[in-house]
JSON list of C-alpha atoms in Angstrom, two decimals:
[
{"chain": "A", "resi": 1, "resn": "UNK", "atom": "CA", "xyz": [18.45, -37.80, 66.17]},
{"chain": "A", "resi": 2, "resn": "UNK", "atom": "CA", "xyz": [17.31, -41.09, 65.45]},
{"chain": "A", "resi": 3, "resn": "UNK", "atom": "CA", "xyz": [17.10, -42.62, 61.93]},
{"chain": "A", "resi": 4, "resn": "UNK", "atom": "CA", "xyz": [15.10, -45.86, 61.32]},
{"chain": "A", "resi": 5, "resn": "UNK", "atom": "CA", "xyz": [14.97, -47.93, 58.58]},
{"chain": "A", "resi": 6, "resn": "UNK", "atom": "CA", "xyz": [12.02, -50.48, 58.00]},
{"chain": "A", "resi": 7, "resn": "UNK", "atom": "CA", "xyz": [12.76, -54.08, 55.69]},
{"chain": "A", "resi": 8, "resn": "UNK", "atom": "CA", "xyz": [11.11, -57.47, 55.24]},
{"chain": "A", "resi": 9, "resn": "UNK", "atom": "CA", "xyz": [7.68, -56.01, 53.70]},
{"chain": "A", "resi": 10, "resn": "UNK", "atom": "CA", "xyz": [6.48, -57.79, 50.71]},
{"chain": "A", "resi": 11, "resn": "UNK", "atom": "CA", "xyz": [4.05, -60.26, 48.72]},
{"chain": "A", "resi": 12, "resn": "UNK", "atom": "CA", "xyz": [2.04, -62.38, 50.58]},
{"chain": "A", "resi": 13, "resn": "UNK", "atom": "CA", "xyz": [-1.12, -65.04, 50.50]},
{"chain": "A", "resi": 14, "resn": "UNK", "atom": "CA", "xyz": [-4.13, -64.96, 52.80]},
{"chain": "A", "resi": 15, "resn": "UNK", "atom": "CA", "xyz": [-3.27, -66.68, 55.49]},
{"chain": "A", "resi": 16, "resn": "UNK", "atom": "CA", "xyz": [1.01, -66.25, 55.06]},
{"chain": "A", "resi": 17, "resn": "UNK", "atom": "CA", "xyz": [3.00, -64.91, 57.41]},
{"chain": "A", "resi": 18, "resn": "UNK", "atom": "CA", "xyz": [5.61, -62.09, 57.17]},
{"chain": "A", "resi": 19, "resn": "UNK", "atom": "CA", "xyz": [8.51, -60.28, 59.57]},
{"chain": "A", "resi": 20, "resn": "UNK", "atom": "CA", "xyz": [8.94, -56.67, 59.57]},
{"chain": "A", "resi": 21, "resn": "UNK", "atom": "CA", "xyz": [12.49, -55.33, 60.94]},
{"chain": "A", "resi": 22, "resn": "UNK", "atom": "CA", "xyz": [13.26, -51.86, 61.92]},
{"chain": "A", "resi": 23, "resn": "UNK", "atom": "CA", "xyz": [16.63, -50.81, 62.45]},
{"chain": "A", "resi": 24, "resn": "UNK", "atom": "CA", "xyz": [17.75, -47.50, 64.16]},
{"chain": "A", "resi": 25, "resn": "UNK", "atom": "CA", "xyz": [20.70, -45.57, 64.51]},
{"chain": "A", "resi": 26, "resn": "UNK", "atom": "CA", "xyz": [22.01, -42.59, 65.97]},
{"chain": "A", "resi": 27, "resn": "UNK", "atom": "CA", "xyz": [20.18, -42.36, 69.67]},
{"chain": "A", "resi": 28, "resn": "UNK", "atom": "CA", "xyz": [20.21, -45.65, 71.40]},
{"chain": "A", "resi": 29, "resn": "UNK", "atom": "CA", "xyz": [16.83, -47.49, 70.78]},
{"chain": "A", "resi": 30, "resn": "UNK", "atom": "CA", "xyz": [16.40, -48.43, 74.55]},
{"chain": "A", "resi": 31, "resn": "UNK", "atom": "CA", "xyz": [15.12, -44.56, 74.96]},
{"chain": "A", "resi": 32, "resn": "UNK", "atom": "CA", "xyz": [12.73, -45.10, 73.14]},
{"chain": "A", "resi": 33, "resn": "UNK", "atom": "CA", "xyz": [9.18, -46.53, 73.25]},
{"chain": "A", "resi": 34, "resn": "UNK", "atom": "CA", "xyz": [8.35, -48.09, 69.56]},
{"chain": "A", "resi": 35, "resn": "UNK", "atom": "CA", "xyz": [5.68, -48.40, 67.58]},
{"chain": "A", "resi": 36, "resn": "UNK", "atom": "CA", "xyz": [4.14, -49.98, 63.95]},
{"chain": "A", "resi": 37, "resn": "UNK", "atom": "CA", "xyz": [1.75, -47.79, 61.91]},
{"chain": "A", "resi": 38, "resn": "UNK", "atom": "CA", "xyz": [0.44, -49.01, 58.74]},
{"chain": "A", "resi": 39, "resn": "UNK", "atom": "CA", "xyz": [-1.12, -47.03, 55.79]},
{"chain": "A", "resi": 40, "resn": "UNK", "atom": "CA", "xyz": [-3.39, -48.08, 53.49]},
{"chain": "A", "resi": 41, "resn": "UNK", "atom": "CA", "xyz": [-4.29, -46.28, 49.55]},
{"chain": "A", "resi": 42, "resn": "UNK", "atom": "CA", "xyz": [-6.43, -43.27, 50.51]},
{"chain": "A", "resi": 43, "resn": "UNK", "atom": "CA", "xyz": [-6.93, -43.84, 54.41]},
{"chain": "A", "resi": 44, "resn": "UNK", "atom": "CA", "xyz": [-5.22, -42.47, 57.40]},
{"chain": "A", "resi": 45, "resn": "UNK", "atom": "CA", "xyz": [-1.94, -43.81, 59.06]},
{"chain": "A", "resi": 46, "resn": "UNK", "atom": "CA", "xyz": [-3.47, -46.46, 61.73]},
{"chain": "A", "resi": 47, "resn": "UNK", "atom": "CA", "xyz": [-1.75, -47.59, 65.10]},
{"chain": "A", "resi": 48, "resn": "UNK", "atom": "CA", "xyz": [-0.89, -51.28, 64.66]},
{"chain": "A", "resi": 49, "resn": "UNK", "atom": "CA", "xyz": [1.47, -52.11, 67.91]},
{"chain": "A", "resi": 50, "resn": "UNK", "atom": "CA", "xyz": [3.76, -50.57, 70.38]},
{"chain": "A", "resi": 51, "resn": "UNK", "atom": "CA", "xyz": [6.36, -51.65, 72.83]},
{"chain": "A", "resi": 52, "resn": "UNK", "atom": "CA", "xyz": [8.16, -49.84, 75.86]},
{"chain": "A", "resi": 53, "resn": "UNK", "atom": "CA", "xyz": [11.89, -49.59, 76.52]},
{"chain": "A", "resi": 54, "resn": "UNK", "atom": "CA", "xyz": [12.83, -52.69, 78.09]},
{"chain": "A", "resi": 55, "resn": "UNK", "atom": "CA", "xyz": [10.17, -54.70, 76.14]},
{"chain": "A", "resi": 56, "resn": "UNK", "atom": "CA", "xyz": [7.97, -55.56, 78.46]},
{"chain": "A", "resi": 57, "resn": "UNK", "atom": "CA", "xyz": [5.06, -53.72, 78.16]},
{"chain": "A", "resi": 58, "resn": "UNK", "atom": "CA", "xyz": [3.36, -54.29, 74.54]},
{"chain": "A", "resi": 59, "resn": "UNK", "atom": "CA", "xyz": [-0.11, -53.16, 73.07]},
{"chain": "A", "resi": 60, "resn": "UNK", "atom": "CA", "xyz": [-1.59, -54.02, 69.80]},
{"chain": "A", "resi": 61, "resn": "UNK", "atom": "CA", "xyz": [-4.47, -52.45, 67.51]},
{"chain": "A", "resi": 62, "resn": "UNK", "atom": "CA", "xyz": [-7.81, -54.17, 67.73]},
{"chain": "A", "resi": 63, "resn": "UNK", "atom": "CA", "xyz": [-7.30, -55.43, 64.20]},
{"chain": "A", "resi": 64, "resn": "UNK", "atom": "CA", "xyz": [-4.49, -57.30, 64.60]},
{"chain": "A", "resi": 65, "resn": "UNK", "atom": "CA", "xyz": [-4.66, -58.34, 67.88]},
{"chain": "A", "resi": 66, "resn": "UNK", "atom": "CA", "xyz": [-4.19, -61.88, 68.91]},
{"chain": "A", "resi": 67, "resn": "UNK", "atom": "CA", "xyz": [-1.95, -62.28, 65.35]},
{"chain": "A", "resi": 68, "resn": "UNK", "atom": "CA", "xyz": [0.67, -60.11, 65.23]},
{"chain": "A", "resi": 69, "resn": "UNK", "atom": "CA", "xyz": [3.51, -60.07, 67.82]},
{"chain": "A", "resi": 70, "resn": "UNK", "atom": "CA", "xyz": [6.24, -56.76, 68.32]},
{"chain": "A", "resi": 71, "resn": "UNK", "atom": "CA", "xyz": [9.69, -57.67, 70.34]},
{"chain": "A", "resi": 72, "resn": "UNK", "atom": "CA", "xyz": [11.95, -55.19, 70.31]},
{"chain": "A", "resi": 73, "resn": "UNK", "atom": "CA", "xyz": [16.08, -56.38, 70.70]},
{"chain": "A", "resi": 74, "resn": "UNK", "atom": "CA", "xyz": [18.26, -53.14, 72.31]},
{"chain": "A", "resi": 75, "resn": "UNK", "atom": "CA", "xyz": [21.47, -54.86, 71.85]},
{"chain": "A", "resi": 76, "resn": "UNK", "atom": "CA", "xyz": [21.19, -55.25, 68.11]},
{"chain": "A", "resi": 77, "resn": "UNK", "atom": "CA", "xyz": [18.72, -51.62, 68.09]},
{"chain": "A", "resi": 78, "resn": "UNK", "atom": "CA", "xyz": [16.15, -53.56, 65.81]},
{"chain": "A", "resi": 79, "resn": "UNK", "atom": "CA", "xyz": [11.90, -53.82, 66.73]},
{"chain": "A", "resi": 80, "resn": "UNK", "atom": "CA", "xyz": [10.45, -56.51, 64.93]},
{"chain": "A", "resi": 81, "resn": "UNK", "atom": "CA", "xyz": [6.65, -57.28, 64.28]},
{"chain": "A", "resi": 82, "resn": "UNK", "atom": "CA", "xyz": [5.67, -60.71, 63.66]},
{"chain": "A", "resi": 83, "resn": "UNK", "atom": "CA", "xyz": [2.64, -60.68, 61.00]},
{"chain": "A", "resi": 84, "resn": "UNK", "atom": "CA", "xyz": [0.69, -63.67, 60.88]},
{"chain": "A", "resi": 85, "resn": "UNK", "atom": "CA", "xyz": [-2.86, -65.28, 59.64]},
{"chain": "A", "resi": 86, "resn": "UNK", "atom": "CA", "xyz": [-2.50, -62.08, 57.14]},
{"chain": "A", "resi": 87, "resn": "UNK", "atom": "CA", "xyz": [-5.31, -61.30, 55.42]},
{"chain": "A", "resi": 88, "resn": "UNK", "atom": "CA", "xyz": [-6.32, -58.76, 52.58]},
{"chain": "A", "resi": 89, "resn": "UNK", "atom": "CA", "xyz": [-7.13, -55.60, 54.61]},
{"chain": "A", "resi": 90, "resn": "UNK", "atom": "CA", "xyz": [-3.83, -55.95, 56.20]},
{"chain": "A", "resi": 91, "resn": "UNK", "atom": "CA", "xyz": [-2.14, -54.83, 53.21]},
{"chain": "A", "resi": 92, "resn": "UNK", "atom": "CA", "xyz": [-0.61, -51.38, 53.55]},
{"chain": "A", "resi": 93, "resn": "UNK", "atom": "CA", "xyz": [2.74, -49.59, 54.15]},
{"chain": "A", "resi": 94, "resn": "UNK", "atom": "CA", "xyz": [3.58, -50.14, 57.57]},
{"chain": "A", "resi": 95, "resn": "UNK", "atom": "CA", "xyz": [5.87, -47.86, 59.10]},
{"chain": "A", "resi": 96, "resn": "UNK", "atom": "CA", "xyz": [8.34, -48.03, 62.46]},
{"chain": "A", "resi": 97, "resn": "UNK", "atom": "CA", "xyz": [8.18, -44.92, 64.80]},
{"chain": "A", "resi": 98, "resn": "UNK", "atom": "CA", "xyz": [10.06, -44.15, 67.95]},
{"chain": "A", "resi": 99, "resn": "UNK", "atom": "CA", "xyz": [8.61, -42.38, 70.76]},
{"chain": "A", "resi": 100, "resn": "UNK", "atom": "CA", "xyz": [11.24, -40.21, 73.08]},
{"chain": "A", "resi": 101, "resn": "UNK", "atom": "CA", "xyz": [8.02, -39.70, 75.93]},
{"chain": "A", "resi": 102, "resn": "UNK", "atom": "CA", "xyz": [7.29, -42.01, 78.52]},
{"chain": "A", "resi": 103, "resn": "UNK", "atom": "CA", "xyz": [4.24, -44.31, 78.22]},
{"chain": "A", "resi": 104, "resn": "UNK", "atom": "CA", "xyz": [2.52, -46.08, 74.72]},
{"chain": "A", "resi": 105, "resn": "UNK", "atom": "CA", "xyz": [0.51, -43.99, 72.60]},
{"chain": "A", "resi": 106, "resn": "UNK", "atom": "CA", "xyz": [-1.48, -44.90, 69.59]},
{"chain": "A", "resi": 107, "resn": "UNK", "atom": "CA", "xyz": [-1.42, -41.70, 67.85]},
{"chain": "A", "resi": 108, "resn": "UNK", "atom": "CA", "xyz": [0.64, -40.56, 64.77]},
{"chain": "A", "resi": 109, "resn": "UNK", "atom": "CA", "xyz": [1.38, -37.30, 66.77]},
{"chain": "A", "resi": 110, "resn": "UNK", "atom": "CA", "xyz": [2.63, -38.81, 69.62]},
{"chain": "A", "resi": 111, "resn": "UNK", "atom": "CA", "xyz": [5.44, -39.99, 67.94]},
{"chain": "A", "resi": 112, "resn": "UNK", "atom": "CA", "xyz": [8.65, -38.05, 67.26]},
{"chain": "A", "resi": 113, "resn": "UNK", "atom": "CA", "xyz": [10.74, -40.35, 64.89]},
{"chain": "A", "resi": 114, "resn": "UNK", "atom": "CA", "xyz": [9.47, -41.97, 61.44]},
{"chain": "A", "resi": 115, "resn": "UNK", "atom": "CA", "xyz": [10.97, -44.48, 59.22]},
{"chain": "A", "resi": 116, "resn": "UNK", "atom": "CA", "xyz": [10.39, -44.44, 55.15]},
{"chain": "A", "resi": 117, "resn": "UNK", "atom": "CA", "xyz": [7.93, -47.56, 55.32]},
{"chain": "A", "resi": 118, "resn": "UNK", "atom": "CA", "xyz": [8.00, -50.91, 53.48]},
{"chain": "A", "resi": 119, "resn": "UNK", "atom": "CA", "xyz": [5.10, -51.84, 51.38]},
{"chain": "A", "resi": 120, "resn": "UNK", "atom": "CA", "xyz": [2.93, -55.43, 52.69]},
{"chain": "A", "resi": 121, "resn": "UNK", "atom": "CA", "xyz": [0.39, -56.66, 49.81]},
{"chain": "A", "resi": 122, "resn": "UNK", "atom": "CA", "xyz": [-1.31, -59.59, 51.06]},
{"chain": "A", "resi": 123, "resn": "UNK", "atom": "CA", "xyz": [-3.83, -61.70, 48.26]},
{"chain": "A", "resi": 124, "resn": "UNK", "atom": "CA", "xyz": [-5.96, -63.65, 47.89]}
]
């Protein structure tokens, strides 16, 4: 089993920048590939970014493309997703997820381990 645990969400301008952490324990985090969902009040759970294994292999959602970043450290088991140039329809829970299958997938079925979220609210 594998139990992550998200920090660093919180209030933001337009424009700001925030860090997400996710921290696992239990299986070691270099079996899995990784992930960042985000949900937003009454949508679905959207694919923001994944990375594989070894880290070097990453894929991002069209949305946030080209302004956030995922890096993923094995020693210290954390993934971390670098949110920049936020803006307002970035604001959402975003949520870690661990993937025990080989390859990147963008679907919320695809993965097999969830953390509890942390909440971003970005303003204007």
């Amino acid at each position: 089993q594998v139990q992550l645990a998200e920090s660093g969400g919180g209030w933001v301008q337009t424009g700001g920048s925030l860090r997400l952490s996710c921290a696992a324990s239990g299986r070691t985090l270099s079996r899995l590939n990784m992930g960042w969902f985000r949900q937003a009040p009454g949508k679905e759970r959207e694919f923001v970014a994944a990375i594989d294994r070894n880290g070097g292999t990453t894929f991002y959602g069209d949305s946030v493309k080209d302004r956030f970043t995922i890096s993923r450290d094995n020693i210290k088991s954390t993934v971390s997703l670098q949110m920049n140039s936020l803006k307002v329809e970035d604001t959402a829970v975003y949520y870690c997820a661990g993937r025990s299958r080989d390859f990147l997938r963008t679907q919320v079925y695809q993965y097999d381990y969830w953390g509890q979220g942390t909440q971003v609210t970005v303003s204007s």
